[in-house]
Coordinates of C-alpha atoms in Angstrom, one line a residue:
X5 CA 53.1 101.6 55.3
X6 CA 55.3 99.2 57.2
X7 CA 57.6 100.7 59.8
X8 CA 61.1 101.1 58.4
X9 CA 63.9 99.0 59.9
X10 CA 65.9 101.0 62.4
X11 CA 68.7 98.4 63.2
X12 CA 71.5 100.1 61.2
X13 CA 74.0 101.6 63.6
X14 CA 75.3 105.2 63.0
X15 CA 78.9 105.8 62.2
X16 CA 81.0 106.0 65.4
X17 CA 81.7 109.5 66.5
X18 CA 85.2 108.7 67.4
X19 CA 87.6 108.3 64.5
X20 CA 89.0 104.8 64.5
X21 CA 92.6 106.0 64.7
X22 CA 91.8 108.1 67.8
X23 CA 90.1 105.1 69.4
X24 CA 93.1 102.8 68.8
X25 CA 95.7 105.4 70.0
X26 CA 93.7 106.3 73.1
X27 CA 93.1 102.7 74.2
X28 CA 96.8 101.8 73.5
X29 CA 98.3 104.9 75.0
X30 CA 96.4 104.6 78.3
X31 CA 97.1 101.0 79.0
X32 CA 100.8 101.4 77.9
X33 CA 101.2 104.1 80.6
X34 CA 99.3 102.1 83.2
X35 CA 101.3 98.9 82.6
X36 CA 104.5 101.0 82.5
X37 CA 103.7 102.2 86.0
X38 CA 103.0 98.7 87.1
X39 CA 106.1 97.2 85.6
X40 CA 108.5 99.7 87.1
X41 CA 107.1 98.8 90.5
X42 CA 107.6 95.1 89.7
X43 CA 111.2 95.7 88.7
X44 CA 112.0 97.9 91.7
X45 CA 110.3 95.2 93.9
X46 CA 113.0 92.8 92.8
X47 CA 116.0 95.2 92.5
X48 CA 115.9 97.7 95.4
X49 CA 112.7 97.6 97.4
X50 CA 113.7 94.6 99.5
X51 CA 116.7 96.5 101.0
X52 CA 115.1 100.0 100.9
X53 CA 111.7 99.2 102.5
X54 CA 111.9 95.7 103.9
X55 CA 115.2 95.3 105.7
X56 CA 115.8 91.7 106.8
X57 CA 118.8 89.5 107.6
X58 CA 117.3 86.9 105.2
X59 CA 117.3 88.1 101.6
X60 CA 114.5 85.6 100.7
X61 CA 112.2 87.0 103.5
X62 CA 112.8 90.6 102.3
X63 CA 112.0 89.6 98.7
X64 CA 108.8 87.8 99.8
X65 CA 107.8 90.9 101.8
X66 CA 108.4 93.0 98.7
X67 CA 106.3 90.7 96.6
X68 CA 103.6 90.7 99.2
X69 CA 103.2 94.4 98.8
X70 CA 103.3 93.9 95.0
X71 CA 100.4 91.5 95.3
X72 CA 98.5 93.8 97.6
X73 CA 97.7 96.0 94.6
X74 CA 95.9 93.1 93.1
X75 CA 93.6 93.0 96.1
X76 CA 92.8 96.7 95.4
X77 CA 92.0 96.1 91.8
X78 CA 88.5 94.5 92.2
X79 CA 87.6 97.5 94.4
X80 CA 88.7 99.8 91.6
X81 CA 86.8 97.7 89.2
X82 CA 83.6 98.1 91.2
X83 CA 84.0 101.9 91.8
X84 CA 85.2 102.8 88.3
X85 CA 82.8 100.3 86.8
X86 CA 79.9 102.0 88.6
X87 CA 81.0 105.4 87.2
X88 CA 81.7 104.0 83.8
X89 CA 78.3 102.3 83.5
X90 CA 76.4 105.3 84.8
X91 CA 78.4 108.4 83.7
X92 CA 80.3 107.1 80.7
X93 CA 83.6 105.6 79.6
X94 CA 85.6 108.8 78.8
X95 CA 85.4 110.5 82.2
X96 CA 86.2 107.3 84.1
X97 CA 89.3 106.6 82.0
X98 CA 90.7 110.1 82.6
X99 CA 90.2 109.7 86.4
X100 CA 91.8 106.2 86.5
X101 CA 94.8 107.4 84.5
X102 CA 95.3 110.4 86.7
X103 CA 95.0 108.3 89.9
X104 CA 97.7 105.9 88.7
X105 CA 100.0 108.7 87.6
X106 CA 99.9 110.5 90.9
X107 CA 100.5 107.4 92.9
X108 CA 103.4 106.4 90.8
X109 CA 105.0 109.8 90.9
X110 CA 104.7 109.9 94.7
X111 CA 106.5 106.5 95.0
X112 CA 109.4 108.2 93.3
X113 CA 109.7 110.8 96.2
X114 CA 109.0 108.5 99.1
X115 CA 111.5 108.3 102.0
X116 CA 113.1 104.9 102.6
X117 CA 113.0 102.7 105.7
X118 CA 116.4 104.1 106.8
X119 CA 114.9 107.6 106.7
X120 CA 111.4 107.1 108.1
X121 CA 111.2 103.6 109.5
X122 CA 108.0 101.7 109.0
X123 CA 106.2 104.9 108.0
X124 CA 108.1 104.6 104.7
X125 CA 106.9 101.1 104.2
X126 CA 103.3 102.1 105.1
X127 CA 103.4 104.9 102.5
X128 CA 104.7 102.5 99.9
X129 CA 101.8 100.1 100.6
X130 CA 99.3 103.0 100.4
X131 CA 100.7 104.1 97.0
X132 CA 100.7 100.5 95.8
X133 CA 97.1 100.1 96.7
X134 CA 96.3 103.3 94.8
X135 CA 98.0 101.9 91.7
X136 CA 96.0 98.7 92.0
X137 CA 92.8 100.7 92.5
X138 CA 93.5 102.8 89.4
X139 CA 94.4 99.8 87.2
X140 CA 91.2 98.1 88.3
X141 CA 89.2 100.7 86.3
X142 CA 91.7 101.3 83.5
X143 CA 91.7 98.0 81.6
X144 CA 88.0 97.5 81.2
X145 CA 87.4 101.1 80.1
X146 CA 90.1 100.9 77.5
X147 CA 88.8 97.6 76.2
X148 CA 85.3 99.0 76.0
X149 CA 86.5 102.1 74.1
X150 CA 88.2 99.8 71.6
X151 CA 85.5 97.1 71.1
X152 CA 82.4 99.3 71.3
X153 CA 83.9 101.4 68.4
X154 CA 85.2 98.5 66.3
X155 CA 83.8 97.8 62.8
X156 CA 82.0 94.6 62.1
X157 CA 84.1 91.5 62.1
X158 CA 87.2 93.2 63.7
X159 CA 86.2 93.4 67.3
X160 CA 88.9 91.0 68.5
X161 CA 91.5 92.9 66.4
X162 CA 90.5 96.2 68.0
X163 CA 90.5 94.6 71.4
X164 CA 94.2 93.7 71.1
X165 CA 95.2 97.3 71.1
X166 CA 94.6 97.9 74.8
X167 CA 96.3 94.5 75.4
X168 CA 99.3 95.7 73.4
X169 CA 99.9 98.2 76.2
X170 CA 101.3 95.4 78.4
X171 CA 104.3 94.5 76.2
X172 CA 105.0 98.1 75.3
X173 CA 104.8 99.2 78.9
X174 CA 107.3 96.5 79.8
X175 CA 109.8 97.5 77.1
X176 CA 109.6 101.2 78.0
X177 CA 109.8 100.6 81.8
X178 CA 112.6 98.1 81.8
X179 CA 114.4 99.9 79.0
X180 CA 114.5 103.0 81.2
X181 CA 115.8 100.9 84.1
X182 CA 118.5 99.6 81.8
X183 CA 119.5 103.1 80.8
X184 CA 119.7 104.2 84.5
X185 CA 121.8 101.0 85.2
X186 CA 124.2 101.9 82.4
X187 CA 124.5 105.5 83.5
X188 CA 125.1 104.3 87.1
X189 CA 127.1 101.1 86.8
X190 CA 128.3 99.0 89.7
X191 CA 131.8 99.7 91.0
X192 CA 134.7 97.6 89.7
X193 CA 134.8 94.2 91.4
X194 CA 131.2 94.5 92.7
X195 CA 128.5 91.9 92.0
X196 CA 127.2 92.8 88.5
X197 CA 123.8 91.3 89.4
X198 CA 123.3 94.0 92.1
X199 CA 122.6 97.7 91.4
X200 CA 125.2 100.3 92.2
X201 CA 125.1 102.5 95.3
X202 CA 124.0 105.5 93.2
X203 CA 121.2 103.5 91.7
X204 CA 120.0 102.4 95.1
X205 CA 120.3 105.9 96.4
X206 CA 118.5 107.8 93.7
X207 CA 118.6 106.2 90.3
X208 CA 115.6 103.9 90.8
X209 CA 113.4 107.0 91.4
X210 CA 113.8 108.4 87.9
X211 CA 111.5 105.9 86.1
X212 CA 108.8 106.7 88.7
X213 CA 109.2 110.5 88.2
X214 CA 109.2 110.1 84.5
X215 CA 105.7 108.7 84.7
X216 CA 104.4 112.2 85.1
X217 CA 105.5 113.0 81.5
X218 CA 103.8 109.9 80.1
X219 CA 100.6 110.6 82.1
X220 CA 100.4 114.2 80.7
X221 CA 100.5 112.8 77.2
X222 CA 97.9 110.1 77.9
X223 CA 95.5 112.6 79.4
X224 CA 95.8 114.8 76.4
X225 CA 95.0 111.9 74.1
X226 CA 92.0 110.8 76.1
X227 CA 90.6 114.3 76.5
X228 CA 90.0 114.3 72.8
X229 CA 87.7 111.3 72.9
X230 CA 83.9 111.6 72.9
X231 CA 81.6 109.2 74.6
X232 CA 81.1 105.7 73.2
X233 CA 78.2 105.7 70.8
X234 CA 77.0 102.4 72.1
X235 CA 76.9 103.7 75.7
X236 CA 75.2 106.9 74.5
X237 CA 72.4 105.0 72.9
X238 CA 71.9 102.9 76.1
X239 CA 71.7 106.1 78.1
X240 CA 69.2 107.7 75.7
X241 CA 67.0 104.6 75.8
X242 CA 66.9 104.6 79.6
X243 CA 69.0 101.5 79.9
X244 CA 71.5 102.8 82.5
X245 CA 71.4 100.8 85.7
X246 CA 71.1 102.6 89.1
X247 CA 73.3 99.9 90.7
X248 CA 75.4 98.1 88.0
X249 CA 77.1 95.9 90.6
X250 CA 73.8 94.5 92.0
X251 CA 72.5 94.0 88.4
X252 CA 75.6 92.2 87.2
X253 CA 75.8 89.9 90.3
X254 CA 72.1 89.1 90.2
X255 CA 71.7 88.6 86.5
X256 CA 75.1 87.7 85.2
X257 CA 76.8 85.7 88.0
X258 CA 77.7 82.8 85.7
X259 CA 79.5 85.1 83.3
X260 CA 81.4 86.7 86.2
X261 CA 82.7 83.3 87.4
X262 CA 83.6 82.1 83.9
X263 CA 85.3 85.3 83.0
X264 CA 87.4 85.2 86.2
X265 CA 88.6 81.7 85.6
X266 CA 89.1 82.2 81.8
X267 CA 91.6 84.9 82.8
X268 CA 93.4 82.8 85.5
X269 CA 96.1 81.1 83.4
X270 CA 96.8 84.3 81.6
X271 CA 97.5 86.1 84.8
X272 CA 99.7 83.4 86.3
X273 CA 101.7 83.1 83.1
X274 CA 102.0 86.9 82.9
X275 CA 103.5 87.4 86.3
X276 CA 105.7 84.3 86.3
X277 CA 107.3 85.4 83.0
X278 CA 107.7 89.1 84.0
X279 CA 108.3 89.1 87.8
X280 CA 109.4 85.7 89.0
X281 CA 111.7 85.1 86.0
X282 CA 113.6 88.3 86.9
X283 CA 114.3 87.0 90.4
X284 CA 115.1 83.5 89.2
X285 CA 117.3 84.7 86.3
X286 CA 119.4 87.0 88.5
X287 CA 119.9 84.7 91.5
X288 CA 123.4 83.4 91.9
X289 CA 124.0 79.8 91.1
X290 CA 125.6 79.3 94.5
X291 CA 123.0 81.1 96.5
X292 CA 120.9 79.5 99.3
X293 CA 118.2 79.2 96.7
X294 CA 120.1 79.1 93.5
X295 CA 119.1 80.6 90.2
X296 CA 120.5 81.1 86.7
X297 CA 123.2 83.6 87.7
X298 CA 122.8 86.2 85.0
X299 CA 123.6 89.8 85.6
X300 CA 120.7 92.2 85.5
X301 CA 121.4 93.8 82.2
X302 CA 121.9 90.6 80.3
X303 CA 118.8 89.0 81.6
X304 CA 116.6 92.0 81.1
X305 CA 117.7 92.2 77.5
X306 CA 116.8 88.6 77.1
X307 CA 113.4 89.3 78.6
X308 CA 112.9 92.3 76.3
X309 CA 113.7 90.0 73.3
X310 CA 111.0 87.7 74.5
X311 CA 108.5 90.5 75.0
X312 CA 108.9 91.5 71.3
X313 CA 107.2 88.1 70.7
X314 CA 104.6 89.0 73.3
X315 CA 103.7 92.2 71.3
X316 CA 103.7 90.5 67.9
X317 CA 101.5 87.6 68.9
X318 CA 99.1 89.8 70.9
X319 CA 98.3 91.5 67.5
X320 CA 98.3 88.2 65.6
X321 CA 95.8 86.7 68.0
X322 CA 93.1 89.3 67.0
X323 CA 92.5 88.2 63.4
X324 CA 92.7 84.6 64.5
X325 CA 90.0 85.2 67.2
X326 CA 87.9 87.1 64.7
X327 CA 88.1 84.3 62.2
X328 CA 87.9 81.1 64.3
X329 CA 86.3 82.5 67.5
X330 CA 87.7 83.6 70.8
X331 CA 86.8 80.3 72.6
X332 CA 88.4 78.0 70.0
X333 CA 91.6 80.0 69.9
X334 CA 91.9 80.1 73.7
X335 CA 91.2 76.4 74.2
X336 CA 94.2 75.5 72.0
X337 CA 96.5 78.2 73.6
X338 CA 95.5 77.1 77.1
X339 CA 96.3 73.5 76.3
X340 CA 99.7 74.7 75.0
X341 CA 100.3 76.6 78.3
X342 CA 99.7 73.4 80.2
X343 CA 102.4 71.7 78.2
X344 CA 104.7 74.6 78.5
X345 CA 104.5 74.5 82.3
X346 CA 105.7 70.9 82.2
X347 CA 108.8 71.5 80.1
X348 CA 110.4 74.4 82.0
X349 CA 113.3 72.4 83.4
X350 CA 114.2 70.6 80.1
X351 CA 114.3 73.9 78.3
X352 CA 116.3 75.8 81.0
X353 CA 118.8 72.9 81.2
X354 CA 119.8 73.6 77.6
X355 CA 121.8 76.6 78.7
X356 CA 121.5 80.2 77.5
X357 CA 119.8 79.0 74.2
X358 CA 117.3 77.1 76.3
X359 CA 116.6 80.1 78.6
X360 CA 116.0 82.3 75.6
X361 CA 113.7 79.7 74.1
X362 CA 111.9 79.4 77.5
X363 CA 111.3 83.2 77.5
X364 CA 110.3 83.4 73.8
X365 CA 107.8 80.5 74.2
X366 CA 106.3 81.9 77.4
X367 CA 105.9 85.4 76.0
X368 CA 104.5 84.1 72.7
X369 CA 101.8 82.1 74.6
X370 CA 101.2 85.2 76.7
X371 CA 100.4 87.3 73.6
X372 CA 98.2 84.6 72.2
X373 CA 96.1 84.2 75.4
X374 CA 96.1 87.9 76.4
X375 CA 95.1 89.4 73.0
X376 CA 91.6 87.9 72.7
X377 CA 90.6 88.8 76.3
X378 CA 90.1 92.4 75.2
X379 CA 87.1 91.3 73.2
X380 CA 85.9 88.2 75.0
X381 CA 85.4 89.7 78.5
X382 CA 83.4 92.7 77.3
X383 CA 81.3 90.4 75.1
X384 CA 80.1 88.5 78.1
X385 CA 78.0 91.4 79.4
X386 CA 75.4 93.8 78.1
X387 CA 76.2 97.5 77.7
X388 CA 74.5 98.6 80.9
X389 CA 76.8 96.6 83.1
X390 CA 79.7 95.9 80.7
X391 CA 82.3 98.1 82.4
X392 CA 81.4 96.6 85.8
X393 CA 81.2 93.0 84.7
X394 CA 84.3 92.8 82.6
X395 CA 86.3 94.8 85.1
X396 CA 85.3 92.6 88.0
X397 CA 86.1 89.4 86.1
X398 CA 89.4 90.7 85.0
X399 CA 90.5 92.0 88.4
X400 CA 89.1 89.3 90.7
X401 CA 91.2 87.0 88.5
X402 CA 94.2 89.2 89.4
X403 CA 93.8 88.1 93.1
X404 CA 93.6 84.4 92.3
X405 CA 96.4 84.6 89.8
X406 CA 98.7 87.6 89.8
X407 CA 98.4 88.6 93.5
X408 CA 99.7 85.2 94.7
X409 CA 101.6 84.0 91.7
X410 CA 105.0 85.6 92.5
X411 CA 104.7 84.7 96.2
X412 CA 103.8 81.1 95.5
X413 CA 106.5 80.9 92.8
X414 CA 109.2 81.9 95.2
X415 CA 108.0 79.4 97.8
X416 CA 107.9 76.6 95.2
X417 CA 111.3 77.6 93.9
X418 CA 112.7 77.4 97.4
X419 CA 110.9 74.0 97.9
X420 CA 112.5 72.7 94.7
X421 CA 116.0 73.6 96.0
X422 CA 116.5 76.1 93.2
X423 CA 114.8 74.1 90.5
X424 CA 111.6 75.8 89.0
X425 CA 109.9 72.5 88.1
X426 CA 107.2 73.0 90.8
X427 CA 106.6 76.5 89.5
X428 CA 106.0 75.0 86.1
X429 CA 103.6 72.5 87.5
X430 CA 101.7 75.3 89.3
X431 CA 101.3 77.1 85.9
X432 CA 100.0 73.9 84.3
X433 CA 97.5 73.4 87.1
X434 CA 96.1 76.9 86.7
X435 CA 95.8 76.3 83.0
X436 CA 93.6 73.2 83.7
X437 CA 91.2 75.5 85.6
X438 CA 91.1 77.9 82.7
X439 CA 90.5 75.2 80.2
X440 CA 87.5 73.9 82.3
X441 CA 86.0 77.4 82.3
X442 CA 86.5 77.7 78.5
X443 CA 84.8 74.4 77.9
X444 CA 81.9 75.4 80.1
X445 CA 81.5 78.8 78.4
X446 CA 80.1 79.7 75.0
X447 CA 81.5 81.4 71.9
X448 CA 81.1 85.2 72.0
X449 CA 82.2 86.1 68.5
X450 CA 78.7 87.0 67.3
X451 CA 77.5 88.7 70.5
X452 CA 75.9 92.1 69.9
X453 CA 77.5 94.9 72.0
X454 CA 74.8 97.5 71.2
X455 CA 71.8 96.9 73.5
X456 CA 70.0 99.9 71.9
X457 CA 70.5 98.5 68.4
X458 CA 69.4 95.0 69.4
X459 CA 66.3 96.5 71.0
X460 CA 65.5 98.6 68.0
X461 CA 65.9 95.7 65.7
X462 CA 63.6 93.6 67.8
X463 CA 61.0 96.4 67.9
X464 CA 61.1 96.8 64.2
X465 CA 60.7 93.1 63.7
X466 CA 57.7 93.0 65.9
X467 CA 56.2 96.0 64.2
X468 CA 56.6 94.4 60.7
X469 CA 55.2 91.1 62.0
X470 CA 52.1 92.9 63.4
X471 CA 51.4 95.2 60.5
X472 CA 48.9 94.4 57.8
X473 CA 50.3 93.7 54.3
X474 CA 50.4 96.9 52.2

């Protein structure tokens, strides 16, 4: 008798609700930790850890340390990718979350420059590097848990859930800073754009310390996961690679490069809208490098309103990418990002309504470009090197985009005498590079994520082809 077909995949061991919650919860916590550092890097770190007579120099120093974590992220991607591709997704995700949580908590108890001199700054850099190292392993693991357990035809939708952690982390982190600012208001007659003495003294530490509570919840959720069925079949079939990094570089170099540049515009837009915009929005209109002159609370509330669109369109992008393809959707969105970068000044010149529209459009585009990445990058690589490959692409792009974006943006803002038009041009230029990568790449919508299933199907097909008719 002919050999029976063996290509049908078993039901995923992890319930779908648990997969979605675990991928969402972990990235929410990781991005929360990252955002509270970004906010503190603008609000208090320049004066607490980088004293300088020039406020711009202090801010640039703070942003330089912020960007240092992006350099650590590819290292984390390699280390955690190696563990994830050899030992499994679950253990690696638990370790990355725990590493991020410990580093964030320790930032909340660090001495300041006034208390410990440059030792305080060095410790801050060390903790920031640890944050970047942890996030380097977090994203790809969460994306793999979501996409490798997704039902047929809904992989991009499932892939948006770890992406949704970015806007949720932003809202929770900045919301907590707003609460602390309201509880510790500036004294009467003080500059409302600047935090109060109590906030500078101890209030900024609370969001970092609160991270411990969120991490405990995240660890509990992830401890209930079982290993990805897709990875388990690869391990059982002997497909686990001894050195995933060497394998992915040698056999999938083109995918690494394309994935890196496909993420570039997303990263630049992400950090311009979340980090640079906070500096630009709060800078006084009569400062040496003038900004919009909003007080902190007002502008953060405007940003949170924009981030609601980020969250909504992150989810909306999933069904669109599942229906029309990841590449098609991203080509159109990247073209829109190019146009958006060129209309910054006309929008902002419309006043408060224009600033809100600028934030809404920027965060909407952010959701539409960020959402499909949760499926596209994992789909570029086979199971045996998927954690390593997707993680390296995602995190090397963080160096080219996120690590330098706030620093370049401040320099261009200064070069434009307070106008952000050069910053917008910079965003458009990065979008051109992403568009080229998308045009050179292929659609991944129909890629098979299960190497074991594909091999079994091929074996069954060859068996049937070679068997005599019954």
